[in-house]
Coordinates of C-alpha atoms and ligand atoms in Angstrom, one line a residue:
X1 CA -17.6 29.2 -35.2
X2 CA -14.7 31.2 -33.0
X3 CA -11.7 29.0 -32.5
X4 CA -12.5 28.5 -28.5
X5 CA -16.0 26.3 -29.4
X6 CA -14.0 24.7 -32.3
X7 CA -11.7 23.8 -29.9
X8 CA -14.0 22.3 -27.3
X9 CA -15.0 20.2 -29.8
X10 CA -11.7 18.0 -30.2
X11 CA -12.0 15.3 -29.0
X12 CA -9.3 14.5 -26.0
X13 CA -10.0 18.3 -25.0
X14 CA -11.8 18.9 -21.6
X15 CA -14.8 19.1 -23.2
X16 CA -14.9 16.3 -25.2
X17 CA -12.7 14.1 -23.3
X18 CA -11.1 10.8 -24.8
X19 CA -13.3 8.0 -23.6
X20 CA -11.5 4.8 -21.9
X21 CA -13.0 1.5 -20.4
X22 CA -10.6 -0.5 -18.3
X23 CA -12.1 -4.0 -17.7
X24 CA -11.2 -5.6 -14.3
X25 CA -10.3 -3.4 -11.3
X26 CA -6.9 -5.3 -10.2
X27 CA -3.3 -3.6 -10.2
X28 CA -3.1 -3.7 -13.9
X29 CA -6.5 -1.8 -14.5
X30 CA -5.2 0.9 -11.6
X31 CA -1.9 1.3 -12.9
X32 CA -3.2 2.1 -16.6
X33 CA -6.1 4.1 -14.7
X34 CA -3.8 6.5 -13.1
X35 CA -1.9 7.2 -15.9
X36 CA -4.6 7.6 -18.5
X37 CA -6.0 10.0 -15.8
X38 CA -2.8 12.0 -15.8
X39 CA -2.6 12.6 -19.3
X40 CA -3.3 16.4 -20.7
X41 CA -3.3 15.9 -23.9
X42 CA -5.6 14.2 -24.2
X43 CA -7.5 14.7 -21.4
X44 CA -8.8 10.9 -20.8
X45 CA -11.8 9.9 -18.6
X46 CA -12.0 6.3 -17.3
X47 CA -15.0 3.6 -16.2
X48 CA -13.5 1.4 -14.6
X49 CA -15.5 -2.2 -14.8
X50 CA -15.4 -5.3 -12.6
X51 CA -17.6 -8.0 -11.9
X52 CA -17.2 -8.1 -8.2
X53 CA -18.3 -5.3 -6.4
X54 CA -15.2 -5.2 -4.4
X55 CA -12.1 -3.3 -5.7
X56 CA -8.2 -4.4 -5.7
X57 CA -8.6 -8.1 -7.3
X58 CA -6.0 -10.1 -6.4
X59 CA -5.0 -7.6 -3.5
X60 CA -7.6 -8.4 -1.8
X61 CA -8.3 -12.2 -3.3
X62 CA -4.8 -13.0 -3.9
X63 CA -2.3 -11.1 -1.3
X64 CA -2.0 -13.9 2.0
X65 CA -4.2 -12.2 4.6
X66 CA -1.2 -12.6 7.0
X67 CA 0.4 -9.9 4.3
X68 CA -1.4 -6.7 5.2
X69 CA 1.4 -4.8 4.2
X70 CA 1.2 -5.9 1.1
X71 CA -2.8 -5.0 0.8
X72 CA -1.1 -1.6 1.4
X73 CA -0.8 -0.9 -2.0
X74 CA -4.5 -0.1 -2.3
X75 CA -3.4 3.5 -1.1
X76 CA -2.3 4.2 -4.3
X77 CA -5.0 3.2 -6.0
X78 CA -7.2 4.7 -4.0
X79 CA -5.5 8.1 -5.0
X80 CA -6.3 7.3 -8.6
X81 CA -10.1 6.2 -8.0
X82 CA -10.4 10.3 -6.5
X83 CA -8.7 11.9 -9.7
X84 CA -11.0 14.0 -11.8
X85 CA -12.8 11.6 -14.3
X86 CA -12.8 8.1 -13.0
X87 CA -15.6 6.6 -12.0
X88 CA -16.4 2.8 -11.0
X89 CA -18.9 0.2 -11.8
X90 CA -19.1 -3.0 -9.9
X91 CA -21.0 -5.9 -10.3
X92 CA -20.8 -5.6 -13.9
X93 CA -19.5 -9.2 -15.5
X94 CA -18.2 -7.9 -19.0
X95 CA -19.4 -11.0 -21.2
X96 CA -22.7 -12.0 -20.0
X97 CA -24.0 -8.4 -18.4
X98 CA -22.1 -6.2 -21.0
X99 CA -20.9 -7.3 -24.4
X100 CA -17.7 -6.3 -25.6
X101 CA -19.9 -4.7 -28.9
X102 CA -21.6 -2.7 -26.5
X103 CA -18.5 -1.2 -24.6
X104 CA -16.9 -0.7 -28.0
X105 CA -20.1 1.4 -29.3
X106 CA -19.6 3.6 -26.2
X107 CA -15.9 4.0 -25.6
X108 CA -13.1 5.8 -28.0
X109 CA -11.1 2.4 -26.3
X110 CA -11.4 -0.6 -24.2
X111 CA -8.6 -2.1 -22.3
X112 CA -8.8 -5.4 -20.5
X113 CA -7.3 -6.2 -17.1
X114 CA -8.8 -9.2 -16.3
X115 CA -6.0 -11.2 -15.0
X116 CA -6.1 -15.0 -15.4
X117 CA -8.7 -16.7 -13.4
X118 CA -8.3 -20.3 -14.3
X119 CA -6.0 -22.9 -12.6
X120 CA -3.2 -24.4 -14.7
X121 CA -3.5 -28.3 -15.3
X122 CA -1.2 -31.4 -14.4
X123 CA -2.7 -33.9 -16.4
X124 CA -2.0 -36.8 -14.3
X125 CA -4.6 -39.6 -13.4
X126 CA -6.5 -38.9 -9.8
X127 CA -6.3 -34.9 -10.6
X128 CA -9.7 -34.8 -10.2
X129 CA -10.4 -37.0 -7.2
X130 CA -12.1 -35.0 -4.0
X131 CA -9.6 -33.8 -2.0
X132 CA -7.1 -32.6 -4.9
X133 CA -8.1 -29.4 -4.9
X134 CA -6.1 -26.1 -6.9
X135 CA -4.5 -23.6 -4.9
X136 CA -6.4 -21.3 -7.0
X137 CA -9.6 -22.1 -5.5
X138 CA -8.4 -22.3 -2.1
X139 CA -6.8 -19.0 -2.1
X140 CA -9.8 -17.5 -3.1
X141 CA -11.8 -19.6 -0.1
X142 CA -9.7 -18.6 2.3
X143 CA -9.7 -14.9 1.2
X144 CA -13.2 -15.0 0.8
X145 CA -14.1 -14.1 -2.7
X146 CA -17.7 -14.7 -2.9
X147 CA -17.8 -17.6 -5.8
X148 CA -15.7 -19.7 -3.5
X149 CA -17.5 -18.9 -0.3
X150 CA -18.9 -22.3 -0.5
X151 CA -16.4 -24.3 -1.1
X152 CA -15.0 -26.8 1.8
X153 CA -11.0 -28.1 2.2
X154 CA -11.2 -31.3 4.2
X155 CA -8.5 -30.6 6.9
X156 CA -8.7 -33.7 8.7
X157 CA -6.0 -35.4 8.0
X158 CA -2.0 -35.3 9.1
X159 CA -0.4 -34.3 5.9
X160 CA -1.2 -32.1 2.9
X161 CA 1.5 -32.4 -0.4
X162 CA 1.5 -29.0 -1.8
X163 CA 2.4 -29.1 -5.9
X164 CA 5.0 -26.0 -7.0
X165 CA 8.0 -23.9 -6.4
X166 CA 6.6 -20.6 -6.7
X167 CA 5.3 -18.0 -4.1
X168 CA 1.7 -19.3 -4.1
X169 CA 3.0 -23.0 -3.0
X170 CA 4.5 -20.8 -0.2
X171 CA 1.4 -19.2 0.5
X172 CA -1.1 -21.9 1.1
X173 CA 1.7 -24.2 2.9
X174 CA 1.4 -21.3 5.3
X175 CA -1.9 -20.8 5.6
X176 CA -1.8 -24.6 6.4
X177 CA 0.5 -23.9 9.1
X178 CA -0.5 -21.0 11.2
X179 CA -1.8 -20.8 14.6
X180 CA -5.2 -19.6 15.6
X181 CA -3.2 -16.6 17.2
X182 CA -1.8 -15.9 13.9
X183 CA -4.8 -16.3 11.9
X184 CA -6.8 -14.4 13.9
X185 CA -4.7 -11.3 13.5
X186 CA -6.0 -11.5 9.5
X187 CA -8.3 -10.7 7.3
X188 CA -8.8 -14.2 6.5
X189 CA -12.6 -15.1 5.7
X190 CA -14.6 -15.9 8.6
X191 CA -15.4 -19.2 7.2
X192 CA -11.8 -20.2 6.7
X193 CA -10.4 -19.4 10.0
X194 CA -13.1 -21.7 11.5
X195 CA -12.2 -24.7 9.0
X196 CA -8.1 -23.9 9.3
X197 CA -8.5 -23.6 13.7
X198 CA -9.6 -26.9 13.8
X199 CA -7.1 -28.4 11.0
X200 CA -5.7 -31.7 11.5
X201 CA -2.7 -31.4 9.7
X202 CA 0.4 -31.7 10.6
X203 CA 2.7 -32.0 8.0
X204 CA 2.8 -30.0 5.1
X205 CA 5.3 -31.4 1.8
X206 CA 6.3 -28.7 -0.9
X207 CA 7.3 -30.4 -4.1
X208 CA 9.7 -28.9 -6.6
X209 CA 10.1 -31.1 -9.5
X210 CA 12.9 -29.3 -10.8
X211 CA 16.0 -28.5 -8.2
X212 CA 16.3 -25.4 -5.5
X213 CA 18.4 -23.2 -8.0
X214 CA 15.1 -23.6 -10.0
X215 CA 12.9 -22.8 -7.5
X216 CA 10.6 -19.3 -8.0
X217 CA 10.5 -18.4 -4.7
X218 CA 11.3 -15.0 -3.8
X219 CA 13.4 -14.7 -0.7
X220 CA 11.4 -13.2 2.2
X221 CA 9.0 -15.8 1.8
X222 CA 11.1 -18.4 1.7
X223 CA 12.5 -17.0 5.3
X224 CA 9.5 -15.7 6.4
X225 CA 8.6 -19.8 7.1
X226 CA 11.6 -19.8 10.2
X227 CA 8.7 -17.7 12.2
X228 CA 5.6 -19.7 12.6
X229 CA 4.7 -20.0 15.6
X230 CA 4.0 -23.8 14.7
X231 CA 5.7 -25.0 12.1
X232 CA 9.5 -26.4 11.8
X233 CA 10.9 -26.4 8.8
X234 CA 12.5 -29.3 6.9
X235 CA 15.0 -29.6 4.0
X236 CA 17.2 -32.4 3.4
X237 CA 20.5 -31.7 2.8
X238 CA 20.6 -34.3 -0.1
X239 CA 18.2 -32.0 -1.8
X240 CA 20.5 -29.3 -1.8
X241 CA 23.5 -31.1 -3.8
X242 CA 23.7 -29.6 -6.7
X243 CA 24.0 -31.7 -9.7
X244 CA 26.8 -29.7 -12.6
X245 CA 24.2 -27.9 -14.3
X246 CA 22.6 -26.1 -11.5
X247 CA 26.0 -25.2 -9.8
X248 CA 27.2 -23.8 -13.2
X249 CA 23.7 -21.8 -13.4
X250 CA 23.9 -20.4 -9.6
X251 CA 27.2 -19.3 -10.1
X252 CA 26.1 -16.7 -12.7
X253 CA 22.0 -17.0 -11.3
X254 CA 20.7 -13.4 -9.6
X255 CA 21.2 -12.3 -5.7
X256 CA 17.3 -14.2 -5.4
X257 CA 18.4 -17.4 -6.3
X258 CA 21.5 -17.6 -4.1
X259 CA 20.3 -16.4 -1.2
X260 CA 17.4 -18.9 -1.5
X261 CA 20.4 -21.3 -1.4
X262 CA 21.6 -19.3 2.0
X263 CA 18.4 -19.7 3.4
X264 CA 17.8 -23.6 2.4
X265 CA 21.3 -24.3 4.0
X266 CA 20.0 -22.8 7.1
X267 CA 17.1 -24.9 7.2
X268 CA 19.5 -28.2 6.4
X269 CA 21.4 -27.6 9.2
X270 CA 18.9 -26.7 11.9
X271 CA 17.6 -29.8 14.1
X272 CA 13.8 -29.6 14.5
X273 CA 12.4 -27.5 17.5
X274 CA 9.7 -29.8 17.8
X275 CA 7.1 -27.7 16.6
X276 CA 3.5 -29.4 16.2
X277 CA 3.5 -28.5 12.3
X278 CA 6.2 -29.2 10.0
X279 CA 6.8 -27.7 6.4
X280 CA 9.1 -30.3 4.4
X281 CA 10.3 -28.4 1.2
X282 CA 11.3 -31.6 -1.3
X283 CA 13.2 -30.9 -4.8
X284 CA 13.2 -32.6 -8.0
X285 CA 10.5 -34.8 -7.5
X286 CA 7.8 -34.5 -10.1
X287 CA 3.6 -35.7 -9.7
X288 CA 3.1 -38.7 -11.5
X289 CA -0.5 -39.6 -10.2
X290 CA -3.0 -38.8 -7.3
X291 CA -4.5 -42.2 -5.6
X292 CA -7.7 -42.6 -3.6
X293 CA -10.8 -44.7 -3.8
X294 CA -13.5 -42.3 -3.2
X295 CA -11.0 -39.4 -2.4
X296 CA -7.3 -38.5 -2.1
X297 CA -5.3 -41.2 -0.4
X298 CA -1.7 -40.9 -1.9
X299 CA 0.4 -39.3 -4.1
X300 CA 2.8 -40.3 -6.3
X301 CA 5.7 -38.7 -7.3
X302 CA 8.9 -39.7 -9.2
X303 CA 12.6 -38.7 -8.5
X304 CA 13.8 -36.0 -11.8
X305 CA 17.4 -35.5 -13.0
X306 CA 17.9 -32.1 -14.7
X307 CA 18.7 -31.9 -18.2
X308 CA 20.2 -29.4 -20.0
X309 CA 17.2 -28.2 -23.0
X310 CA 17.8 -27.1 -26.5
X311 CA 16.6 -23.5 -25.0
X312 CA 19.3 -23.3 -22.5
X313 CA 17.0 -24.0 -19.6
X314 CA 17.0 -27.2 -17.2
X315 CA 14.1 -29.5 -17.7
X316 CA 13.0 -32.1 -15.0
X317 CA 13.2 -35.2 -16.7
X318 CA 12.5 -38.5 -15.2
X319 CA 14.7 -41.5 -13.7
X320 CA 11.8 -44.2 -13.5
X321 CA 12.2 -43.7 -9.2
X322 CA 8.8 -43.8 -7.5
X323 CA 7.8 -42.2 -4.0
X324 CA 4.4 -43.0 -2.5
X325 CA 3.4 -40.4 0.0
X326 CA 0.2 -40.7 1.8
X327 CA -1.5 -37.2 2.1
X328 CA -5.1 -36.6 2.2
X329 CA -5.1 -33.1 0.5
X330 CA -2.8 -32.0 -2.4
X331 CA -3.2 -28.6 -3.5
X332 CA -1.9 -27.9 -7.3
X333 CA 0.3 -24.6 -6.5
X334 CA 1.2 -24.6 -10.8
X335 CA 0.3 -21.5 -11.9
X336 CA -2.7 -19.5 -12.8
X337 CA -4.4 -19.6 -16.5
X338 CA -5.9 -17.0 -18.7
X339 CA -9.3 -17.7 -19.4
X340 CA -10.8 -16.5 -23.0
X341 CA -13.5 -13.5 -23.1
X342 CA -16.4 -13.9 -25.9
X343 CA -15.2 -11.9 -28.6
X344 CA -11.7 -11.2 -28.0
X345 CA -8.9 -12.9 -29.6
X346 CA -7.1 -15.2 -27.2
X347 CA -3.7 -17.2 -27.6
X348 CA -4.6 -20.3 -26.7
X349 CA -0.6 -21.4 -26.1
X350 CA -0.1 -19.1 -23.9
X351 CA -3.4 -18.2 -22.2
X352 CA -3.4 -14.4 -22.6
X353 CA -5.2 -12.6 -25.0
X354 CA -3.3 -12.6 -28.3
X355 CA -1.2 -8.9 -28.5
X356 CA 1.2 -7.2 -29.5
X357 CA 2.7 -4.9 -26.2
X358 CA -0.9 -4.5 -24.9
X359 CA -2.3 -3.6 -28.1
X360 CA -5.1 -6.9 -29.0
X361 CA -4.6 -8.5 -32.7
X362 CA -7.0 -9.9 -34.7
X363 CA -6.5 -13.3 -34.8
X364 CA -6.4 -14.4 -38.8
X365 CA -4.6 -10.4 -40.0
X366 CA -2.8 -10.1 -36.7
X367 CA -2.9 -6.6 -36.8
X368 CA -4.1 -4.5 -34.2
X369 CA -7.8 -4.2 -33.4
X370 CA -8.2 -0.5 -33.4
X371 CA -9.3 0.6 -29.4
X372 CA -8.6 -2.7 -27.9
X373 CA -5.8 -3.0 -25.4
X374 CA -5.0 -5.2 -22.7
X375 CA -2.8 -5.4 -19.6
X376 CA -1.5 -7.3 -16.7
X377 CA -1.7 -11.2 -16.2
X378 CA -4.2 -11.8 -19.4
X379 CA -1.3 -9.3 -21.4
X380 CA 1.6 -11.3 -20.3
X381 CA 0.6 -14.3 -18.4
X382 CA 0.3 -14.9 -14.5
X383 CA 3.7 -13.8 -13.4
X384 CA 5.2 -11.1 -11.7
X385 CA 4.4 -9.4 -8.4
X386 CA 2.4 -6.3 -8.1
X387 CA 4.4 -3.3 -8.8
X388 CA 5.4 -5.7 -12.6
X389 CA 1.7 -4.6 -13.6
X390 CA 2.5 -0.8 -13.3
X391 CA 4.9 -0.9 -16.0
X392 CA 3.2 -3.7 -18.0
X393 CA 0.4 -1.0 -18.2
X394 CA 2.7 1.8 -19.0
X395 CA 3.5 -0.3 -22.2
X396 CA -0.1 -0.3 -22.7
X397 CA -1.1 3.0 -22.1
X398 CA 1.3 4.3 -23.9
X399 CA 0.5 2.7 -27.2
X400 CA -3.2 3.9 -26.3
X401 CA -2.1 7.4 -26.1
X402 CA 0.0 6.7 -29.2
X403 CA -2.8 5.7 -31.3
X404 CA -5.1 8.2 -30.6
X405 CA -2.6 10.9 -31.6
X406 CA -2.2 9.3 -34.9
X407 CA -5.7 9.0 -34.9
X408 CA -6.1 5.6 -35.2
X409 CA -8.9 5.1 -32.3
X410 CA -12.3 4.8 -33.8
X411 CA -15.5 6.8 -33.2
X412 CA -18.5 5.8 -30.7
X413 CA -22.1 5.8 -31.9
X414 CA -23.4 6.5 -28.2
X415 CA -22.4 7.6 -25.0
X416 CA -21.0 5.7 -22.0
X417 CA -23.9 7.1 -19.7
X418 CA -26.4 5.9 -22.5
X419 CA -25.0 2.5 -22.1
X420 CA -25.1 2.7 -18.3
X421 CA -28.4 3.4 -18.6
X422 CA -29.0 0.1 -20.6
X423 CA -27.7 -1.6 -18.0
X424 CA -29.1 -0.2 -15.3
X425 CA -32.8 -1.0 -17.1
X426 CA -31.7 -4.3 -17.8
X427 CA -31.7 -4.7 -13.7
X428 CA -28.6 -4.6 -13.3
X429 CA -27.4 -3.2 -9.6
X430 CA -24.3 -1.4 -10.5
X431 CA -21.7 -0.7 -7.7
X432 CA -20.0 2.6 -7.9
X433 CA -17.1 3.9 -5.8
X434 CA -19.0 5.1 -2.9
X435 CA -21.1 2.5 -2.5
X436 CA -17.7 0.0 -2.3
X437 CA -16.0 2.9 0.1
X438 CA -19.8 2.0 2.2
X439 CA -18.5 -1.4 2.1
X440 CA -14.9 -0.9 3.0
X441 CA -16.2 1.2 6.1
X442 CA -18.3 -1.5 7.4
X443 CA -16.2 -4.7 6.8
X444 CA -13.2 -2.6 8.8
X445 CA -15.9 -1.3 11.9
X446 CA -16.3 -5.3 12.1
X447 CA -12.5 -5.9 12.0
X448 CA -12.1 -3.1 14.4
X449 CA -13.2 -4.9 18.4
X450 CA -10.8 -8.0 17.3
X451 CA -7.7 -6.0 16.3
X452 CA -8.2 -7.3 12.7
X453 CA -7.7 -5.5 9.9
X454 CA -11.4 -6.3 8.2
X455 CA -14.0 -8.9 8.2
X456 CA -14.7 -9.7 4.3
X457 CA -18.3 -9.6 3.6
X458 CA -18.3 -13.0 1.5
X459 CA -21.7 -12.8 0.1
X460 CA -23.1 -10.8 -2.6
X461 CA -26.4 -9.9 -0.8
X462 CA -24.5 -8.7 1.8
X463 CA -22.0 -6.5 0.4
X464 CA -25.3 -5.1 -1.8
X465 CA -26.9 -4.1 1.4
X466 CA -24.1 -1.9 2.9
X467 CA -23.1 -0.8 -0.7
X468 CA -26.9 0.6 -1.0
X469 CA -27.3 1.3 3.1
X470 CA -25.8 4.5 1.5
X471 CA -28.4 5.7 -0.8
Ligands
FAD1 C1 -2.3 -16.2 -4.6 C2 -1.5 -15.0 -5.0 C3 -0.8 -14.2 -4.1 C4 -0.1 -13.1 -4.5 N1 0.6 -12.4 -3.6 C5 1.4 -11.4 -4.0 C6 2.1 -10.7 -3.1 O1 2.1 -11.0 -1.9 N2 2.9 -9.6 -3.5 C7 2.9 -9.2 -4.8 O2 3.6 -8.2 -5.2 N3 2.2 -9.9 -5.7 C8 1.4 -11.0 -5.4 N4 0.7 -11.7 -6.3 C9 0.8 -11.2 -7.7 C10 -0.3 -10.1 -8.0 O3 -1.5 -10.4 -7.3 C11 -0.5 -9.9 -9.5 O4 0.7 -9.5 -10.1 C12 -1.6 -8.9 -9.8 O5 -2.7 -9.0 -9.0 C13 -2.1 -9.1 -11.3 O6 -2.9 -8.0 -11.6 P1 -4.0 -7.9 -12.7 O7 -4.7 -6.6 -12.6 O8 -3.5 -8.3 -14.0 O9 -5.1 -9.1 -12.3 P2 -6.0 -9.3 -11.1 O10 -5.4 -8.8 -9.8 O11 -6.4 -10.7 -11.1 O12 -7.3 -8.4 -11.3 C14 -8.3 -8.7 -12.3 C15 -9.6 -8.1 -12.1 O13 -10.5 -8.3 -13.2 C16 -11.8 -8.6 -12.8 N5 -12.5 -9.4 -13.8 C17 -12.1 -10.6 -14.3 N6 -12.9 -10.9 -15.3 C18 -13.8 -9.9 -15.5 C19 -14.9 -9.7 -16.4 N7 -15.2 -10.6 -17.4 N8 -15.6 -8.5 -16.3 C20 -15.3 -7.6 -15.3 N9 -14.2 -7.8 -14.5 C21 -13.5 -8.9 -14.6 C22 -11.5 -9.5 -11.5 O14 -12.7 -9.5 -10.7 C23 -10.4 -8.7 -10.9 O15 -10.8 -7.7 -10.0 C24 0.0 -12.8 -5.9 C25 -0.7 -13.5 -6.8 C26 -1.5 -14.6 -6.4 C27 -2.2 -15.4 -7.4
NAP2 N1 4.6 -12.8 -1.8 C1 4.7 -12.6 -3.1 O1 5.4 -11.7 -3.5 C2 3.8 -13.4 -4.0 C3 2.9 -14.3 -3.5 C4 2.2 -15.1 -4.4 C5 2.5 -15.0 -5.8 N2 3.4 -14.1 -6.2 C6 3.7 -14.0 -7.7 O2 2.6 -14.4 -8.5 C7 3.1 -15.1 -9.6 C8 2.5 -16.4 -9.8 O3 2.9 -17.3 -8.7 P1 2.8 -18.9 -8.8 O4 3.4 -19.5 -7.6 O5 1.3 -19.2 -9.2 O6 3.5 -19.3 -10.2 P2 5.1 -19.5 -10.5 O7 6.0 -18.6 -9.8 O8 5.2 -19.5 -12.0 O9 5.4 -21.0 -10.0 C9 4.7 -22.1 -10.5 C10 5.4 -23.4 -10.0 O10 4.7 -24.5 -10.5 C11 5.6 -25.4 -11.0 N3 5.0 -26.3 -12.0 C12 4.3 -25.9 -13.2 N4 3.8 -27.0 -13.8 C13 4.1 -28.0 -13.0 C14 3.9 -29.4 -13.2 N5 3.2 -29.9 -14.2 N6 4.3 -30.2 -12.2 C15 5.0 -29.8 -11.1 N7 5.3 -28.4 -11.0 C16 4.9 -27.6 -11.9 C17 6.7 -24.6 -11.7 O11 7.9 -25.4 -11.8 P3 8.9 -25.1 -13.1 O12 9.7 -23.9 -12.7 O13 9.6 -26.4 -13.1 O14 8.0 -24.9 -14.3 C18 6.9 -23.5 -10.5 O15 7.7 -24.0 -9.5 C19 4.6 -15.2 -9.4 O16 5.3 -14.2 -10.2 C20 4.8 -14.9 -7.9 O17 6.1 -14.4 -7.6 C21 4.0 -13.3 -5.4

């Protein structure tokens, strides 16, 4: 054998190239894409697996439609799905189409990017009761991910209590609020806009349990509220007196956190213009219970005083004060929730699967699990905004790169087409990158006549026909 066929036999050379599957075609999945794909040595080729059929996850599920600049971010990922060596498969559910045995037999490593699907819990009686629904599900309504498409927010009554402090209680309080002139300007699912234009609600109550200085709101969104075209904003100056603790902590708290305080002041002080919405933003009151006979009625909530917690942090703890508020939707805005994959270690505390820097343990050694890798929301839990996930997967795909150069990745017993193959035969319509490019094409000609940016295709059969309209 000369040395030039021995070489082409390495694997990571051009010739034999490493072999990565990246479950979950989010930020996380493109971020670790792009820079698997811009490794020489070696040289790496990526599938890239989702269960939708649509690209971007929660860019394009997630993201408020009245965010398109946001959605921008795509560009850059649609850089990396045009590299050499990447391809796409949609419409493949890892789990139930595709086993994680069989992506393991045909890829050198897999790396998850599933992001956390499931809605975090309050455990208070009436949680359940129609009409207390999780933000979680109603973003995805109103952005139109097909699983929710069929879902239905009763909007006909005067006030909605929104649950949560973060950037997601911000977002649907919004989306409660805006005008058909604004909404129409979206992307927002046909379906949606229809229900939201002919909303009954008028006031709209977002419930911190702990104080403002603990509040997760980044700070254009919290001023971004002064512009609706509908809605006046409410704070009550009461809310904004700090008790010792929190004054101490926004002494020494980031540029975020006091001009939050800036912008609260502002609201404090400015009279109402008489808007038809309002937005009340209410501190350090926690949710006790949800009340309703057939369906939401109330809330109630109880008054907190912060406490000062072995960990250094300030816990909302409670002062026996109760508030009944009528509502007749409340929307759980408390953060998003890993859900576990078959066969893959998860950490149950903190809903992610279990690892060490991205790479997956095994749950009883807690080593690593040689070839298994995770990144994004399921690595580290749902926080952070986009741009977090590109160096979360750095982390990961480093330790990727790391491992196979001290040959620590295990061998394949067939190859990824092979498997494709399987699935394909198995009936399987798989979505690849042109076919969700014939997709993008036609939801943005529908967008086009109304000025909007796209009109979501919302059902499976649907997006299959334009994705196949191609062939
Ligand atoms: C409502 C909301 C609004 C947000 N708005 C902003 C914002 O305006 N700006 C900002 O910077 N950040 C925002 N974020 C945060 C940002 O969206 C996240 O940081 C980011 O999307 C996390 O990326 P990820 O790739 O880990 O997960 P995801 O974006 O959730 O992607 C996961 C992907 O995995 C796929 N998948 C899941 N399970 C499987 C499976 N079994 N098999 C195959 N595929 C699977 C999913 O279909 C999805 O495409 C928002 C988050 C939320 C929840
Ligand atoms: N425009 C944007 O940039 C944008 C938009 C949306 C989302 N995101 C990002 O996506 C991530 C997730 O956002 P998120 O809003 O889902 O989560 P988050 O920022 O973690 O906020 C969750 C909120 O829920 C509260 N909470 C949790 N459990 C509660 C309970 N039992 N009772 C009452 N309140 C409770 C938390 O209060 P405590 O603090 O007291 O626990 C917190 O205020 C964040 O990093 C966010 O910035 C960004």
């Amino acid at each position: 054998m000369d040395n030039l066929s021995s070489m082409s036999d390495v694997l990571g050379s051009a010739e034999h190239p490493l072999r990565v599957a990246i479950v979950g075609a989010g930020p996380a999945g493109f971020y670790a894409a792009g820079q698997l794909l811009s490794s020489s040595d070696p040289v790496v080729r990526v599938d890239m697996y989702d269960r939708l059929m649509t690209p971007w996850g929660l860019v394009r599920f997630g993201v408020a439609p009245d965010h398109p600049k946001i959605k921008s971010v795509t560009r850059v990922f649609e850089r990396t799905a045009r590299m050499p060596g990447f391809s796409f498969h949609g419409n493949v559910e890892v789990g139930s189409d595709v086993s994680h045995a069989e992506l393991a037999s045909a890829y050198h490593a897999v790396l998850y990017a599933v992001g956390t699907a499931g809605d975090r819990r309050l455990g208070i009686p009436g949680e359940d009761l129609p009409g207390s629904e999780s933000a979680t599900d109603f973003v995805a309504w109103y952005n139109g991910h097909p699983d929710y498409a069929d879902l239905d927010f009763d909007l006909s009554g005067r006030r909605a209590v929104v649950i949560g402090n973060g950037n997601v209680a911000l977002d649907v309080a919004r989306m409660l609020a805006l005008s058909a002139h604004e909404l129409g300007q979206t992307d927002t699912a046909d379906h949606a806009i229809e229900r939201l234009r002919s909303s009954q609600i008028e006031e709209i109550i977002v419930l911190g349990r702990r104080g403002p200085v603990q509040a997760a709101f980044t700070n254009p969104e919290l001023r971004e509220l002064a512009d609706l075209e509908l809605a006046d904003v409410i704070v009550d100056p009461e809310d904004l007196e700090l008790d010792p603790a929190s004054a101490a902590a926004l002494e020494s708290a980031e540029q975020t956190v006091q001009r939050n305080l800036e912008t609260l002041r502002t609201y404090a002080a400015k009279a109402p213009q008489g808007k038809p919405r309002r937005i009340a933003l209410r501190f350090l009151r926690a949710p006790v219970a949800i009340e309703g006979e057939q369906r939401v009625e109330a809330i109630v909530t109880e008054r907190t005083a912060l406490e000062l917690a072995p960990d250094g942090s300030l816990k909302a703890m409670p002062t026996g004060i109760n508030e009944r508020i009528e509502a007749s939707l409340v929307l759980r805005a408390v953060g998003y929730v890993g859900v576990p994959l078959p066969g893959i270690p998860f950490d149950e505390r903190r809903g992610t699967l279990l690892n060490d820097g991205g790479r997956v343990l095994d749950a009883s050694s807690r080593q690593p699990l040689p070839g298994l890798y995770a990144a994004g929301w399921i690595k580290r839990g749902p926080s952070g905004v986009i741009g977090t996930n590109k160096k979360c997967a750095q982390e990961t795909t480093s330790r990727l790169l790391e491992d196979f150069h001290a040959g620590r990745l295990p061998e394949t017993a067939q190859q990824p087409e092979a498997l494709i193959e399987q699935l394909r035969a198995r009936g399987l319509h798989i979505i690849d990158y042109a076919g969700w490019e014939a997709i993008d094409a036609h939801e943005r000609a529908l967008g086009e006549p109304a000025g909007r940016p796209r009109v979501k295709l919302v059902r499976r059969e649907d997006q299959l026909l334009q994705a196949r309209v191609r062939v």
